[in-house]
Structure formats: C-alpha cells, structure tokens
CSV table of C-alpha atoms in Angstrom, one decimal:
chain,number,residue,atom,x,y,z
A,5,MET,CA,3.8,-6.7,-32.9
A,6,SER,CA,3.1,-5.2,-29.3
A,7,LYS,CA,0.1,-3.3,-28.4
A,8,TYR,CA,1.4,-1.6,-25.5
A,9,SER,CA,4.7,-0.2,-24.2
A,10,ILE,CA,5.5,-1.4,-20.8
A,11,TRP,CA,8.0,0.0,-18.3
A,12,VAL,CA,8.8,-0.9,-14.7
A,13,LEU,CA,9.8,2.3,-12.8
A,14,GLU,CA,11.8,2.6,-9.6
A,15,PHE,CA,10.7,5.3,-7.4
A,16,ALA,CA,12.7,4.3,-4.0
A,17,HIS,CA,14.4,1.5,-2.6
A,18,VAL,CA,15.7,-0.1,0.7
A,19,PRO,CA,19.3,-1.0,0.5
A,20,ASP,CA,19.2,-4.0,2.8
A,21,TYR,CA,15.9,-5.7,3.3
A,22,PRO,CA,15.9,-9.4,4.8
A,23,LEU,CA,15.6,-12.0,2.4
A,24,SER,CA,13.3,-13.8,4.9
A,25,GLY,CA,10.8,-11.0,4.2
A,26,LEU,CA,10.8,-11.8,0.4
A,27,VAL,CA,11.1,-15.8,0.5
A,28,TYR,CA,9.3,-17.8,3.1
A,29,GLY,CA,11.7,-19.5,5.3
A,30,ALA,CA,14.8,-17.8,4.1
A,31,HIS,CA,16.0,-17.1,7.7
A,32,ASN,CA,19.5,-15.9,8.4
A,33,GLN,CA,20.3,-15.7,4.8
A,34,GLY,CA,21.3,-12.0,4.6
A,35,THR,CA,19.6,-9.1,3.0
A,36,ARG,CA,18.8,-7.8,-0.4
A,37,ARG,CA,18.3,-4.4,-2.0
A,38,LEU,CA,14.5,-3.9,-2.4
A,39,PRO,CA,13.4,-1.6,-5.2
A,40,TYR,CA,9.8,0.0,-4.8
A,41,CYS,CA,8.5,0.2,-8.5
A,42,TYR,CA,5.1,0.9,-10.3
A,43,VAL,CA,4.4,-0.4,-13.8
A,44,LEU,CA,3.6,2.1,-16.7
A,45,ILE,CA,1.4,0.5,-19.6
A,46,LYS,CA,1.0,3.0,-22.5
A,47,GLY,CA,-0.7,2.2,-25.9
A,48,GLU,CA,-4.1,1.9,-27.7
A,49,GLY,CA,-4.7,5.4,-26.6
A,50,HIS,CA,-4.5,4.6,-22.9
A,51,VAL,CA,-1.9,5.4,-20.2
A,52,ALA,CA,-2.4,3.0,-17.4
A,53,MET,CA,-0.5,2.0,-14.1
A,54,VAL,CA,-0.1,-0.9,-11.9
A,55,ASP,CA,0.0,0.5,-8.5
A,56,VAL,CA,1.1,4.2,-7.6
A,57,GLY,CA,3.7,3.9,-4.8
A,58,TYR,CA,3.7,5.5,-1.4
A,59,ASN,CA,3.0,9.0,-0.2
A,60,HIS,CA,6.4,10.5,0.8
A,61,LYS,CA,4.6,13.4,2.6
A,62,ALA,CA,2.9,11.5,5.1
A,63,TYR,CA,5.4,9.0,6.1
A,64,GLY,CA,8.4,9.3,4.0
A,65,ALA,CA,10.5,10.4,7.1
A,66,VAL,CA,9.5,7.4,9.1
A,67,LEU,CA,10.3,5.0,6.2
A,68,ALA,CA,13.6,6.7,5.8
A,69,THR,CA,14.7,6.8,9.2
A,70,ALA,CA,13.3,3.6,10.7
A,71,TYR,CA,13.2,1.4,7.7
A,72,GLY,CA,16.0,2.6,5.5
A,73,ALA,CA,13.9,3.5,2.4
A,74,ARG,CA,16.0,5.7,0.2
A,75,ASP,CA,15.7,7.9,-2.8
A,76,TRP,CA,12.1,8.3,-2.9
A,77,HIS,CA,11.2,10.4,-6.0
A,78,ALA,CA,7.6,11.7,-6.9
A,79,PRO,CA,5.7,10.2,-10.0
A,80,ARG,CA,6.3,13.5,-12.0
A,81,PRO,CA,10.0,13.1,-12.6
A,82,VAL,CA,9.8,9.4,-12.5
A,83,LEU,CA,7.1,9.0,-15.2
A,84,ALA,CA,8.8,11.9,-17.3
A,85,GLU,CA,11.6,9.3,-18.1
A,86,CYS,CA,8.9,7.7,-20.2
A,87,GLY,CA,7.5,11.0,-21.6
A,88,VAL,CA,4.3,10.7,-19.4
A,89,THR,CA,2.9,13.2,-16.8
A,90,PRO,CA,0.8,12.0,-13.8
A,91,GLU,CA,-2.2,13.9,-15.4
A,92,ASP,CA,-1.9,11.5,-18.5
A,93,VAL,CA,-2.8,8.6,-16.3
A,94,SER,CA,-6.3,7.6,-16.9
A,95,THR,CA,-6.5,3.9,-15.4
A,96,VAL,CA,-4.7,2.5,-12.2
A,97,PHE,CA,-5.0,-1.0,-11.2
A,98,LEU,CA,-4.3,-1.5,-7.4
A,99,THR,CA,-3.0,-4.8,-6.9
A,100,HIS,CA,-3.7,-4.5,-3.1
A,101,SER,CA,-4.0,-1.9,-0.3
A,102,HIS,CA,-0.6,-1.7,1.1
A,103,PHE,CA,0.8,1.9,1.6
A,104,ASP,CA,3.7,1.2,-0.9
A,105,HIS,CA,1.0,0.1,-3.7
A,106,MET,CA,-1.8,2.7,-3.2
A,107,GLY,CA,-0.4,5.4,-1.0
A,108,ASN,CA,0.1,7.8,-3.6
A,109,ILE,CA,-3.3,8.1,-5.2
A,110,GLU,CA,-3.8,11.8,-4.8
A,111,ASP,CA,-1.0,12.5,-7.3
A,112,PHE,CA,-3.0,11.0,-10.3
A,113,PRO,CA,-6.1,13.5,-10.6
A,114,ASN,CA,-7.5,12.1,-13.6
A,115,ALA,CA,-7.3,8.3,-13.1
A,116,THR,CA,-9.8,6.0,-12.3
A,117,PHE,CA,-8.7,3.3,-9.8
A,118,TYR,CA,-9.7,-0.4,-9.9
A,119,ILE,CA,-9.4,-2.6,-6.7
A,120,GLN,CA,-11.1,-5.7,-5.8
A,121,GLU,CA,-14.2,-5.0,-3.6
A,122,ARG,CA,-12.9,-7.8,-1.2
A,123,GLU,CA,-9.9,-6.0,-0.5
A,124,LEU,CA,-11.8,-2.9,0.5
A,125,SER,CA,-14.5,-4.7,2.4
A,126,LYS,CA,-12.0,-6.9,4.5
A,127,TRP,CA,-9.9,-3.9,5.1
A,128,VAL,CA,-12.7,-2.1,6.7
A,129,TRP,CA,-13.7,-5.4,8.6
A,130,THR,CA,-10.3,-5.8,10.0
A,131,LEU,CA,-10.6,-2.4,11.6
A,132,SER,CA,-13.5,-3.6,13.5
A,133,LEU,CA,-11.3,-6.2,15.4
A,134,GLU,CA,-9.8,-5.5,18.8
A,135,ARG,CA,-6.4,-4.3,19.2
A,136,ARG,CA,-4.7,-7.7,19.5
A,137,PHE,CA,-5.5,-8.3,16.0
A,138,ARG,CA,-3.4,-5.3,15.0
A,139,TRP,CA,-0.9,-7.3,13.0
A,140,LEU,CA,-3.7,-7.6,10.2
A,141,MET,CA,-3.3,-3.9,9.9
A,142,LEU,CA,0.4,-3.9,9.0
A,143,GLY,CA,1.2,-1.6,6.1
A,144,ILE,CA,-2.2,0.0,6.1
A,145,ASP,CA,-2.2,3.9,6.3
A,146,PRO,CA,-5.3,5.5,7.8
A,147,ALA,CA,-4.7,8.4,5.3
A,148,ASP,CA,-5.2,6.1,2.4
A,149,ILE,CA,-8.6,5.2,3.8
A,150,LEU,CA,-9.5,9.0,3.8
A,151,ARG,CA,-8.1,9.4,0.3
A,152,THR,CA,-10.2,6.4,-0.9
A,153,VAL,CA,-13.2,8.2,0.3
A,154,ASP,CA,-12.4,11.0,-1.9
A,155,LEU,CA,-11.7,8.8,-4.9
A,156,ALA,CA,-15.3,7.1,-4.3
A,157,ARG,CA,-17.2,10.3,-4.1
A,158,GLN,CA,-15.5,11.4,-7.4
A,159,GLY,CA,-16.7,8.3,-9.1
A,160,ARG,CA,-13.0,7.4,-9.6
A,161,LEU,CA,-13.0,4.3,-7.5
A,162,VAL,CA,-14.3,1.1,-9.3
A,163,CYS,CA,-14.7,-2.0,-7.0
A,164,VAL,CA,-14.2,-5.3,-9.0
A,165,ASN,CA,-15.6,-8.6,-8.0
A,166,GLY,CA,-13.3,-11.4,-9.2
A,167,ASP,CA,-11.8,-11.6,-12.6
A,168,ARG,CA,-12.4,-9.0,-15.3
A,169,GLN,CA,-11.4,-9.6,-18.9
A,170,ASP,CA,-10.6,-6.8,-21.3
A,171,LEU,CA,-10.6,-4.0,-18.8
A,172,LEU,CA,-8.7,-2.2,-21.2
A,173,PRO,CA,-8.1,-3.9,-24.7
A,174,GLY,CA,-6.0,-7.0,-24.0
A,175,VAL,CA,-5.6,-6.1,-20.2
A,176,ASP,CA,-7.3,-8.6,-17.7
A,177,LEU,CA,-7.6,-8.4,-14.0
A,178,HIS,CA,-7.3,-11.7,-11.9
A,179,ALA,CA,-8.5,-12.0,-8.4
A,180,ALA,CA,-6.2,-13.9,-6.0
A,181,PHE,CA,-8.2,-13.8,-2.8
A,182,ASP,CA,-6.7,-14.7,0.7
A,183,THR,CA,-3.2,-14.7,-0.5
A,184,HIS,CA,-0.7,-11.8,0.3
A,185,THR,CA,-3.9,-9.8,1.2
A,186,TYR,CA,-7.6,-10.5,1.4
A,187,GLY,CA,-8.4,-9.2,-2.0
A,188,SER,CA,-5.1,-9.1,-4.0
A,189,MET,CA,-5.2,-9.3,-7.6
A,190,TYR,CA,-2.6,-9.6,-10.5
A,191,VAL,CA,-2.8,-8.0,-14.0
A,192,ARG,CA,-2.3,-9.8,-17.1
A,193,VAL,CA,-1.5,-7.9,-20.4
A,194,ARG,CA,-2.2,-10.0,-23.6
A,195,ASN,CA,0.2,-7.7,-25.5
A,196,ASP,CA,-0.8,-8.9,-29.0
A,197,GLY,CA,-4.4,-8.4,-28.1
A,198,THR,CA,-5.4,-11.9,-28.9
A,199,PRO,CA,-7.6,-14.0,-26.6
A,200,HIS,CA,-5.2,-16.9,-26.5
A,201,SER,CA,-2.0,-14.6,-26.5
A,202,LYS,CA,1.6,-15.9,-26.8
A,203,ASP,CA,2.7,-12.5,-25.7
A,204,ASN,CA,1.6,-12.2,-22.1
A,205,TRP,CA,2.8,-10.3,-19.2
A,206,ILE,CA,1.9,-10.7,-15.6
A,207,PHE,CA,2.2,-7.9,-12.9
A,208,ALA,CA,2.0,-9.7,-9.8
A,209,GLY,CA,1.8,-7.1,-7.0
A,210,ASP,CA,3.3,-8.7,-4.0
A,211,LEU,CA,2.2,-12.2,-4.8
A,212,VAL,CA,5.7,-12.8,-5.7
A,213,TYR,CA,8.6,-10.7,-4.6
A,214,THR,CA,11.5,-12.4,-6.4
A,215,GLN,CA,12.2,-15.1,-8.8
A,216,GLU,CA,13.0,-17.5,-6.1
A,217,ASN,CA,9.2,-17.4,-5.2
A,218,LEU,CA,8.7,-18.8,-8.9
A,219,ARG,CA,11.5,-21.3,-9.3
A,220,GLY,CA,12.9,-21.9,-5.8
A,221,HIS,CA,16.5,-22.0,-4.8
A,222,ASP,CA,17.6,-24.8,-7.2
A,223,ALA,CA,17.1,-24.0,-11.1
A,224,ASN,CA,17.4,-27.8,-11.8
A,225,ASP,CA,14.8,-28.8,-9.6
A,226,PRO,CA,12.2,-25.8,-9.5
A,227,GLU,CA,9.6,-25.2,-6.8
A,228,TYR,CA,7.3,-22.5,-5.8
A,229,ILE,CA,8.1,-20.7,-2.6
A,230,PRO,CA,5.7,-18.2,-1.0
A,231,VAL,CA,6.4,-14.8,-0.1
A,232,GLY,CA,7.7,-14.0,3.3
A,233,PHE,CA,4.5,-12.0,4.2
A,234,ALA,CA,1.1,-12.8,3.8
A,235,SER,CA,-2.2,-12.4,5.6
A,236,GLY,CA,-4.1,-14.9,3.7
A,237,SER,CA,-2.8,-18.5,3.1
A,238,GLN,CA,0.4,-19.8,1.8
A,239,PHE,CA,-1.7,-22.6,0.1
A,240,ASN,CA,-3.7,-20.0,-1.9
A,241,LEU,CA,-0.3,-18.1,-2.8
A,242,LEU,CA,1.2,-21.2,-4.2
A,243,MET,CA,-1.9,-22.1,-6.2
A,244,THR,CA,-2.1,-18.5,-7.5
A,245,THR,CA,1.7,-18.9,-8.4
A,246,GLY,CA,0.8,-21.9,-10.5
A,247,GLU,CA,-2.0,-20.1,-12.1
A,248,MET,CA,0.3,-17.3,-13.1
A,249,VAL,CA,2.9,-19.5,-14.4
A,250,LYS,CA,0.3,-21.1,-16.5
A,251,GLY,CA,-0.9,-17.7,-17.7
A,252,VAL,CA,2.6,-17.1,-19.2
A,253,ASP,CA,2.8,-20.4,-20.7
A,254,GLY,CA,5.7,-21.3,-18.0
A,255,ASP,CA,8.0,-18.5,-19.2
A,256,ILE,CA,8.5,-17.2,-15.6
A,257,ARG,CA,10.5,-14.2,-16.9
A,258,ARG,CA,7.2,-12.7,-17.9
A,259,ILE,CA,5.8,-12.6,-14.4
A,260,ILE,CA,7.1,-9.3,-13.0
A,261,PRO,CA,7.6,-9.0,-9.3
A,262,ILE,CA,7.9,-5.2,-8.7
A,263,HIS,CA,10.2,-5.6,-5.9
A,264,ASP,CA,12.9,-7.7,-7.6
A,265,GLU,CA,16.3,-6.2,-7.7
A,266,LEU,CA,17.2,-8.6,-10.5
A,267,LEU,CA,14.7,-7.4,-12.9
A,268,LYS,CA,17.1,-5.1,-14.6
A,269,GLU,CA,19.4,-8.1,-15.4
A,270,ARG,CA,16.7,-9.7,-17.4
A,271,PHE,CA,15.4,-6.9,-19.4
A,272,PRO,CA,16.8,-3.9,-21.1
A,273,SER,CA,17.3,-1.1,-18.4
A,274,ARG,CA,19.1,1.9,-17.4
A,275,ILE,CA,19.9,4.1,-14.4
A,276,THR,CA,18.4,7.6,-14.5
A,277,THR,CA,20.1,10.6,-13.4
A,278,ASP,CA,18.2,10.4,-10.1
A,279,GLY,CA,19.8,7.0,-9.7
A,280,LEU,CA,16.6,5.0,-10.3
A,281,CYS,CA,16.3,1.9,-12.4
A,282,LEU,CA,14.1,2.0,-15.5
A,283,THR,CA,13.4,-1.3,-17.1
A,284,GLU,CA,11.8,-1.6,-20.5
A,285,LEU,CA,9.7,-4.8,-21.0
A,286,ALA,CA,8.0,-4.0,-24.3
A,287,LEU,CA,7.6,-1.3,-26.9
A,288,ALA,CA,4.6,-0.7,-28.8
A,289,ASP,CA,4.8,0.1,-32.6
A,290,GLY,CA,6.1,3.7,-33.0
A,291,GLU,CA,7.3,4.0,-29.4
A,292,ALA,CA,10.9,5.0,-28.9
A,293,SER,CA,13.0,3.0,-26.3
A,294,ARG,CA,13.4,4.9,-23.1
A,295,VAL,CA,16.5,2.9,-22.1
A,296,ARG,CA,18.7,3.1,-25.1
B,12,MET,CA,15.9,13.6,18.7
B,13,PRO,CA,17.6,14.9,22.0
B,14,GLU,CA,17.8,12.6,25.0
B,15,LEU,CA,14.4,12.0,26.7
B,16,ASP,CA,14.1,12.8,30.4
B,17,ASP,CA,12.1,10.3,32.9
B,18,ALA,CA,8.9,12.5,32.8
B,19,THR,CA,8.9,12.6,29.1
B,20,VAL,CA,9.3,8.7,28.9
B,21,ALA,CA,6.6,8.1,31.3
B,22,TYR,CA,4.2,10.4,29.2
B,23,ILE,CA,5.0,8.6,26.1
B,24,LEU,CA,4.3,5.2,27.7
B,25,GLU,CA,1.2,6.5,29.1
B,26,THR,CA,-0.3,8.3,25.9
B,27,ARG,CA,0.9,5.7,23.2
B,28,PRO,CA,-1.9,3.4,23.8
B,29,CYS,CA,-4.5,6.2,23.6
B,30,PHE,CA,-2.7,7.5,20.4
B,31,GLU,CA,-3.0,4.2,18.9
B,32,ASP,CA,-6.8,3.8,19.9
B,33,LEU,CA,-7.5,7.4,18.4
B,34,ARG,CA,-5.7,6.3,15.3
B,35,GLN,CA,-7.8,3.1,15.1
B,36,VAL,CA,-11.1,5.0,15.9
B,37,ALA,CA,-10.2,7.6,12.9
B,38,SER,CA,-9.5,4.6,10.7
B,39,GLN,CA,-12.8,2.8,11.7
B,40,LEU,CA,-14.8,6.0,10.9
B,41,ALA,CA,-12.9,6.4,7.7
B,42,GLY,CA,-13.6,2.8,6.9
B,43,LEU,CA,-17.2,3.5,7.3
B,44,LEU,CA,-17.1,6.3,5.1
B,45,VAL,CA,-15.5,4.4,2.4
B,46,LEU,CA,-18.2,1.8,2.4
B,47,GLU,CA,-20.7,4.7,2.2
B,48,ALA,CA,-18.9,6.6,-0.5
B,49,ALA,CA,-18.6,3.4,-2.5
B,50,GLY,CA,-22.4,2.7,-2.3
B,51,ALA,CA,-22.3,-0.1,0.1
B,52,LYS,CA,-25.3,1.0,1.9
B,53,SER,CA,-23.6,0.4,5.3
B,54,GLU,CA,-26.4,1.9,7.3
B,55,LEU,CA,-23.9,3.9,8.8
B,56,PRO,CA,-25.7,5.3,12.1
B,57,ARG,CA,-26.5,1.7,13.1
B,58,HIS,CA,-23.3,-0.1,11.9
B,59,PRO,CA,-21.8,-2.3,14.6
B,60,MET,CA,-18.3,-0.8,13.9
B,61,LEU,CA,-19.6,2.6,15.0
B,62,ALA,CA,-20.4,1.1,18.6
B,63,ALA,CA,-16.9,-0.4,18.9
B,64,ALA,CA,-15.4,2.8,17.7
B,65,GLU,CA,-17.3,4.8,20.3
B,66,GLU,CA,-16.2,2.5,23.0
B,67,LEU,CA,-12.5,2.7,22.1
B,68,TYR,CA,-13.0,6.4,21.8
B,69,GLY,CA,-14.5,6.7,25.3
B,70,GLY,CA,-11.5,5.0,26.8
B,71,ALA,CA,-8.8,7.0,24.8
B,72,ALA,CA,-10.4,10.3,25.3
B,73,GLY,CA,-10.3,9.9,29.2
B,74,GLN,CA,-6.7,8.8,29.0
B,75,VAL,CA,-5.8,11.8,27.0
B,76,ARG,CA,-7.3,14.1,29.4
B,77,ARG,CA,-5.7,12.4,32.5
B,78,ALA,CA,-2.2,12.4,30.9
B,79,ARG,CA,0.5,13.9,33.1
B,80,VAL,CA,1.7,16.7,30.9
B,81,THR,CA,5.2,18.5,31.2
B,82,ALA,CA,6.6,21.5,29.3
B,83,ARG,CA,8.4,19.1,27.0
B,84,THR,CA,5.3,17.2,26.1
B,85,GLU,CA,3.0,20.2,26.0
B,86,ARG,CA,2.9,20.4,22.2
B,87,HIS,CA,2.4,16.7,21.8
B,88,HIS,CA,-0.5,16.7,24.2
B,89,HIS,CA,-2.1,19.7,22.5
B,90,HIS,CA,-2.1,17.7,19.3
B,91,LEU,CA,-3.7,14.6,21.1
B,92,MET,CA,-6.4,16.9,22.5
B,93,GLN,CA,-7.3,18.4,19.2
B,94,ALA,CA,-7.4,14.9,17.6
B,95,THR,CA,-9.6,13.9,20.5
B,96,GLU,CA,-12.1,16.8,19.9
B,97,GLU,CA,-12.3,16.3,16.1
B,98,ILE,CA,-13.0,12.5,16.5
B,99,GLY,CA,-15.6,13.2,19.0
B,100,SER,CA,-17.2,15.4,16.3
B,101,ALA,CA,-17.0,13.0,13.6
B,102,LEU,CA,-18.5,10.4,16.1
B,103,ARG,CA,-21.5,12.6,16.8
B,104,ALA,CA,-22.0,13.3,13.1
B,105,ALA,CA,-21.9,9.5,12.3
B,106,ARG,CA,-24.7,8.8,14.7
B,107,LEU,CA,-26.9,11.7,13.2
B,108,SER,CA,-26.8,10.8,9.5
B,109,VAL,CA,-25.2,9.1,6.6
B,110,ALA,CA,-23.9,12.4,5.4
B,111,ILE,CA,-20.2,12.1,4.4
B,112,ASP,CA,-18.8,15.6,4.9
B,113,PRO,CA,-19.8,16.2,8.6
B,114,MET,CA,-17.6,13.2,9.2
B,115,LEU,CA,-15.0,13.6,6.8
B,116,VAL,CA,-14.1,17.1,7.5
B,117,PRO,CA,-13.3,16.6,11.3
B,118,LEU,CA,-11.6,13.3,10.5
B,119,ARG,CA,-9.2,14.9,8.2
B,120,ARG,CA,-8.4,17.4,10.9
B,121,ALA,CA,-8.1,14.7,13.3
B,122,TYR,CA,-5.7,12.9,11.2
B,123,ALA,CA,-3.5,16.0,10.8
B,124,GLN,CA,-3.3,16.3,14.4
B,125,LEU,CA,-2.3,12.8,14.9
B,126,GLN,CA,0.2,13.3,12.4
B,127,GLY,CA,1.5,16.3,14.2
B,128,ALA,CA,1.7,14.4,17.5
B,129,ALA,CA,3.7,11.6,15.9
B,130,ARG,CA,6.4,14.2,14.6
B,131,GLU,CA,6.8,15.5,18.1
B,132,LEU,CA,7.9,12.6,20.0
B,133,PRO,CA,9.3,9.2,19.3
B,134,GLY,CA,7.2,6.1,19.4
B,135,PHE,CA,4.1,7.4,17.9
B,136,GLU,CA,3.5,6.1,14.3
B,137,MET,CA,0.7,6.7,11.8
B,138,VAL,CA,1.2,3.4,10.0
B,139,GLU,CA,2.2,0.1,11.6
B,140,PHE,CA,5.1,-0.9,9.4
B,141,GLN,CA,6.9,-3.2,11.7
B,142,GLN,CA,7.7,-6.5,10.2
B,143,GLY,CA,5.1,-5.7,7.6
B,144,CYS,CA,5.2,-5.8,3.9
B,145,CYS,CA,8.2,-4.1,2.5
B,146,GLY,CA,8.8,-2.5,6.0
B,147,ALA,CA,11.3,-4.4,8.2
B,148,ARG,CA,12.5,-2.2,11.0
B,149,ARG,CA,16.2,-1.7,11.1
B,150,ARG,CA,18.0,-3.2,14.1
B,151,ASP,CA,19.7,0.1,15.0
B,152,GLU,CA,16.5,1.9,15.5
C-alpha cells in the first residue's frame, strides 16, 4: 500500500550526450540520449517535487544551439500529464544548485524549497575565487542566485544542515557532501511510511546518472563507477553510492537517476503528445495511473 | 549569425574578459545577497568578497570604457556600459548598508543588460556550460 504516487517527468533532452560525461572513464564510447527530468511526489495531502528543471527563457536558446538540448517544455504542460499545476506544488527538494535542477524556481510560486546550507554557502564562496578557478562555477547561473535571494526574502528557502528525517511523512533528506557538488543531497521516500521500510525509493539527483554508475559494465561482476562530472571527490561519490544501495536493500532499480534514458524500460511509462517520457514508479491508493 | 568582420572579432576578443568579469561581480554581489537574505549575518559592507568584487569591477569597467566600438558592436557595447553602471550602483549600495533592495534592483537590471549583450554577439555566455554537468558542447559549434 503506497503512501505516495511518484512519477519521473521528462521536460527536455539532449539527443547525443557523450557517455564519458555520465560514466567516469567511458572515453570514446559514443553518446547516449540524455533526458532532463524532475520527480513528482503526490500523496498524504502533499505535492512535492525533486528539482524543478531549467529556465528556458534565460538560456534555452544557448542550450538548444550550442549543446543540442531539445523539446523543452514548461512545467505547466508537463505536470498536467499527472493532473497537477505548478501552483499545487508545496514542497521542492533541490538536490543541488546546477542550472538544470534549480533553474526554474520562479515557476512554482507556492512552494517552499529545501537545499543543503553547504550547497549555498560553498556556492557563494566559489564566487570569491579568482578567475582561474572558474571551472568550479560550471553549470551555475547568476540569475539563479538572484532568484534565490527572492525566495529567501519570501521565507520560501529553507537551508538544511545534513540529514533530515520525515521532512514530509516518510520522506527523508540525506546529505552527500563533496560529491557531485559541495552540498548535494538525495531524497528517500519510504513509501509504506514505516521507519524500516521495504518500499524505498531514492532520488539521486546527479549522484548517479545511469545504472552503470550503480552496477558497472559487467552485470555478473558489479561495481560502482562514479559519474563523469563532479566537483567533489570520487571517493565520496562511491561511498554515497554504497549508502544509497543499502538504503534500498540492494535493489538498485529503486535508485532513480533522472538523466537515465533507460528508466522507461524498467518501469511503466508512456510518451506524451509532446514527445516527452512519463514514467510511473508508484501509485498511492485511489490514484489513477497516468501511463495506461 | 552573419560572418564577423575583423573589427568585430577584435571587439569580441577585447570585451569578452570584461563581460565575464562583470558577470562574476554580479554573481558575487548576488551571492552576498543570498547570504544576507538567508539570515547568514554576512556583515555585508565588510565582507571580504566585496573588496574582491570592487577590484574586479574596477578593471572591467575601465576596459569596457576603453573598448574600440564599431557600428556593428555599438548595441553590444551599450548593454555593457549599462551593466557597468548598474553594477557600480549595486557596489556603492553594498558599501553603505545591508539593505537588500538598493543592491538587488540594480543587480537585476545589470543582469538583464548582460543578457542583452550575450544575445547581440557570439562568444558571450551567461552560464559556463562547457564540459559541465549535462552541458557538453557540440563539436560543430
């Protein structure tokens, strides 16, 4: 009996992203379709999201022409596939501060946003470094910083320090410091609501990009391989991966990498009229399927 | 984008570093505002990053004013000049108090001007995506 309905919603994609960007060391191994997605969690009187995507108005054209991002759609039509509006969203968990995860915060006027305090403070600290350290600023949009100021002033930005249990009933935040970014976090949903749940889902942000990060290249001899891009340490990424796998009792299918093209093959899904993939992970009692 | 003449290319090469510096200063000031708005008690007027921002700004503002502008690059340069003025206002406000609006309002205008500049000519980007997370530049660009 699930407490929450959970969907992974694609809102754009890159048709040919280098695999080496997703899996550490996978050089000269071609490209893969890279979906951009966010997660919708609905139930128990709450509508929550994990990340909110990027702001097409600000840099959609750059992404489209220079980086091959395609088919961006605003949250309103994307969420409508699940009968939700952006105004319905009351809680957003920001796994980290990159543009494609927190770039669209202004489209959710009623939401309170949760982010690790360390992600913000180190983000600001990075800005104080001299120009030759600018690699550390990759993927960060100055406009997101300005929008974050507004959120904070409205009291809709909550800085979290470390792990938090039951931020919503059965929804936990887990800090993953100095991994993909300074203050990344992942979200765990205990979907039966019990403290020692056997119905766990983990939303990994960019701590993993694809199942290869969780099982390696040889299914018969699994290993953890870090993502291809991190400003923290590979060691921390691997340790966090191990922690996440433990958090789902070894069932790595339940660790959801939102950039994983193959997610749709592991769970019920459909392609919307806009050509976007909608994947259904769980249905709460009384909720109708959105993929059948 | 039409082919660029030599004078335009020279202008781009000359102003790209100051565009990036202005973007950096705007980000630094916005970062200080985040700390302030989030209640971090950053003691904004005395924060060390403010001095770094002022130094960077001084160099960039001088370069923008000295840039060799042609008819083709006039609109771009106008955006840069406006951004320079607005960031200067935000910096002065930051030195005076911890009040957010006197900094935030010109910063927003500066950001819009930098965005305008980025749209005018190639080579000016508001976000460093290259080789970054989910933003590998295409080889044909």
